[in-house]
Amino acid sequence: MALTSGKPAPAPGGSMPLMEHLRELRTRLTRGVLAILLGTIAAWIAYEPILDFLTQPYNDIRPLLADRGIETDIVITGIGGAFQFQLKISLVVGILISSPLWLWQIWAFVLPAMHRNEKKWAALLTAAGAPLFVGGAALAYVVLPKAMDVLIGFVPEGFGSLVTGAEYFDFIIRMMLVFGVAAEIPLIVVILNRIGAVSAVQLANARPWTIISIFVFAAVATPTTDPLTMLFLAAPMVVLYLISEVIAKLTDRKRRKIADAGVADDEAAPIDGPAELGGPSDLRD
């Protein structure tokens, strides 16, 4: 006679939840790739206006350089260079314009595993991070003519300057990424304060060194050597850092009020209990 335990036998196909998880991951990845593919196709179709938008900062400085005797132009080298250039631009732009779709696929896969508080912070990070990044990238686009004017301006008078399309596009992407990522720093500071990693007092004490670090970062990150471009990156970062410091101060003040209110409630609570419920006064009687 076989002995049996009180536990139910494991259900066949116990690995099914994991397989369903993997299937969902595959579905999300497929949808994300399809979104990028559709965005790339749309960017390929709209290649001409996109190219005009990207080359506008360069075209703005060409007359200024010509007045100084510097002839410059964007060229494409190689037999397949034009195709590769258009494909690269279309792919990058396709990733950008389809980002709401494939980012949502990532969040839809991750959010069910998060707690309620984590979902709130994830939503806050997404809602605040995207506009900050776009704003930083837009500022880089405004600074681009000045940056290129300085760099190409080193060409000796009488010489020409030929810039390949790939070099030009890489320069634009680098500038926009640097400015976009730099704009996210205050958001990171606020989140660190909200989770209790840093306080407003610590931020205030570290302010001089932080400002110096910001200017050092701006000097290293910007590909130009002029102080004006560095200032265009460092000044907004300093302002945003000061704003985040104010937010941290308000957060700490609210946190202290909540803590003080909790202590006050504990002190006001009757430790011995009321007399009518059989407190020490009844015992004395």
PDB file of N, CA and C in Angstrom, residues 19 42 90 98 112 121 138 140 154 172-173 182 191 239 272 284:
ATOM      1  N   MET A  19       6.307  30.113 -19.265  1.00  0.00           N
ATOM      2  CA  MET A  19       6.159  30.126 -20.717  1.00  0.00           C
ATOM      3  C   MET A  19       5.236  31.268 -21.157  1.00  0.00           C
ATOM      4  N   ALA A  42       8.282  55.593 -42.262  1.00  0.00           N
ATOM      5  CA  ALA A  42       7.725  56.944 -42.337  1.00  0.00           C
ATOM      6  C   ALA A  42       8.832  57.983 -42.475  1.00  0.00           C
ATOM      7  N   SER A  90      16.998  57.721 -41.290  1.00  0.00           N
ATOM      8  CA  SER A  90      15.638  57.189 -41.188  1.00  0.00           C
ATOM      9  C   SER A  90      15.490  56.296 -39.966  1.00  0.00           C
ATOM     10  N   SER A  98       8.766  56.728 -32.969  1.00  0.00           N
ATOM     11  CA  SER A  98       8.009  55.565 -32.500  1.00  0.00           C
ATOM     12  C   SER A  98       8.253  55.271 -31.018  1.00  0.00           C
ATOM     13  N   PRO A 112       3.219  45.362 -14.363  1.00  0.00           N
ATOM     14  CA  PRO A 112       2.503  44.405 -13.513  1.00  0.00           C
ATOM     15  C   PRO A 112       3.342  43.841 -12.366  1.00  0.00           C
ATOM     16  N   TRP A 121       6.143  56.179  -9.064  1.00  0.00           N
ATOM     17  CA  TRP A 121       7.437  56.781  -9.380  1.00  0.00           C
ATOM     18  C   TRP A 121       7.827  56.532 -10.833  1.00  0.00           C
ATOM     19  N   ALA A 138      16.288  70.219 -27.794  1.00  0.00           N
ATOM     20  CA  ALA A 138      15.912  71.436 -28.526  1.00  0.00           C
ATOM     21  C   ALA A 138      16.920  72.558 -28.283  1.00  0.00           C
ATOM     22  N   ALA A 140      20.056  72.109 -27.660  1.00  0.00           N
ATOM     23  CA  ALA A 140      21.244  71.750 -28.442  1.00  0.00           C
ATOM     24  C   ALA A 140      21.087  72.172 -29.893  1.00  0.00           C
ATOM     25  N   PHE A 154      38.169  77.467 -37.318  1.00  0.00           N
ATOM     26  CA  PHE A 154      39.602  77.250 -37.200  1.00  0.00           C
ATOM     27  C   PHE A 154      40.268  76.955 -38.550  1.00  0.00           C
ATOM     28  N   ILE A 172      25.607  66.097 -34.623  1.00  0.00           N
ATOM     29  CA  ILE A 172      24.288  66.547 -34.162  1.00  0.00           C
ATOM     30  C   ILE A 172      23.738  65.611 -33.091  1.00  0.00           C
ATOM     31  N   ILE A 173      23.820  64.317 -33.336  1.00  0.00           N
ATOM     32  CA  ILE A 173      23.291  63.336 -32.374  1.00  0.00           C
ATOM     33  C   ILE A 173      24.018  63.441 -31.043  1.00  0.00           C
ATOM     34  N   ALA A 182      21.849  65.766 -19.876  1.00  0.00           N
ATOM     35  CA  ALA A 182      22.157  66.757 -18.851  1.00  0.00           C
ATOM     36  C   ALA A 182      20.884  67.334 -18.242  1.00  0.00           C
ATOM     37  N   ILE A 191      14.395  62.699  -7.298  1.00  0.00           N
ATOM     38  CA  ILE A 191      14.027  61.317  -6.953  1.00  0.00           C
ATOM     39  C   ILE A 191      14.886  60.809  -5.806  1.00  0.00           C
ATOM     40  N   VAL A 239      20.611  76.145 -13.172  1.00  0.00           N
ATOM     41  CA  VAL A 239      19.271  76.623 -12.822  1.00  0.00           C
ATOM     42  C   VAL A 239      18.368  75.452 -12.432  1.00  0.00           C
ATOM     43  N   ASP A 272      -2.279  56.018  30.497  1.00  0.00           N
ATOM     44  CA  ASP A 272      -2.888  55.199  31.538  1.00  0.00           C
ATOM     45  C   ASP A 272      -4.347  54.872  31.260  1.00  0.00           C
ATOM     46  N   ARG A 284      -6.728  53.853  42.810  1.00  0.00           N
ATOM     47  CA  ARG A 284      -6.484  54.653  43.995  1.00  0.00           C
ATOM     48  C   ARG A 284      -7.720  54.714  44.872  1.00  0.00           C
TER      49      ARG A 284
END
